[in-house]
């Protein structure tokens, strides 16, 4: 397959294009399934502008995919117990299939007990202890959308993982840790290093890698001397500057060395949303399976 390339000759791993392909394909899957009512509910607490924009685009893409969506908007001064009551109602509502609580919550609210209320089948962000446990144990469940989106980009743009060396920069439960698990699992078979803020000589560690995934949230951290010629470089980090959104990777300089690279914006962000839509449909199928006991086949989330 011919791929678009950067001026330096690297394959451009276009997340907008792949997200759109995912949405179109999901829409036809849902149509072929008889257009069932599949509903994603989002919960947003407070007025954080970027969070509000993320949630808005999730609803827009849900509509395009043929999913219904519902939004619960809550004030930043809401009591923890009231927030939990709202989320519990969604958890108990059989017409809601996927629940996304937009994080981070405003100061003073604890996300853990809120996430604990999500049934594992409705946890479309894959962030609860039980979803994470399923990922570790290789059981079916929802995989966090951002690292899942990275895997889809690698696959779509022909980046070989088996027997290759990968470095993941960042060890959060949202991105870095699940990313390591996904890269290292059987069938994907990369040899993975987890780097973090205490890693000594990060540039040298990354230079060993065939795949570098930067999820540190440090603008411009990854320079060309982090990159082995021909390596694939995926930028997850998002920092806001006066010039707009910037990633962890110095795109212009790194694309001269890399074999494949994601743009920022336009790479991992759109993929996160595309994967959320896929997870929501998978959530519906899992709940249908629980209700009917009819075997639905495997590979729902990956
Ligand atoms: P986090 O703050 O929880 O974790 C950051 C990790 O990076 C930590 O493990 C830390 O050890 C590591 N780190 C920080 N500075 C470092 C340095 N100088 N060198 C090496 N490691 C360093 O953040 P998170 O929730 O994992 O998110 C990471 C970034 O990804 C943020 O910028 C966030 O906005 C972004 N993000 C993007 C998407 C997307 O769709 N593209 C989705 C989620 C998060």
Tab-separated table of N, CA and C in Angstrom, residues 38 41 68 141 150 213 243 256 268 283:
chain	number	residue	atom	x	y	z
A	38	UNK	N	-27.627	1.786	20.387
A	38	UNK	CA	-26.404	1.642	21.200
A	38	UNK	C	-26.075	3.020	21.741
A	41	UNK	N	-22.808	7.209	27.120
A	41	UNK	CA	-23.088	8.328	28.031
A	41	UNK	C	-21.775	8.938	28.491
A	68	UNK	N	-26.119	6.309	19.524
A	68	UNK	CA	-26.809	7.366	20.261
A	68	UNK	C	-25.884	7.824	21.381
A	141	UNK	N	-12.244	-7.729	27.369
A	141	UNK	CA	-12.640	-6.543	28.137
A	141	UNK	C	-12.276	-5.320	27.334
A	150	UNK	N	-3.047	3.674	19.355
A	150	UNK	CA	-1.642	3.564	18.918
A	150	UNK	C	-1.425	2.219	18.227
A	213	UNK	N	7.226	5.385	21.648
A	213	UNK	CA	5.912	5.955	21.920
A	213	UNK	C	6.069	6.942	23.070
A	243	UNK	N	1.376	28.748	20.530
A	243	UNK	CA	1.277	28.366	19.112
A	243	UNK	C	0.219	27.286	18.888
A	256	UNK	N	12.807	13.810	9.789
A	256	UNK	CA	13.964	13.634	8.887
A	256	UNK	C	14.669	12.295	9.142
A	268	UNK	N	-2.624	10.672	17.354
A	268	UNK	CA	-3.214	9.796	18.371
A	268	UNK	C	-4.541	10.324	18.938
A	283	UNK	N	-19.156	-2.826	23.757
A	283	UNK	CA	-19.849	-2.850	25.050
A	283	UNK	C	-21.274	-3.355	24.874
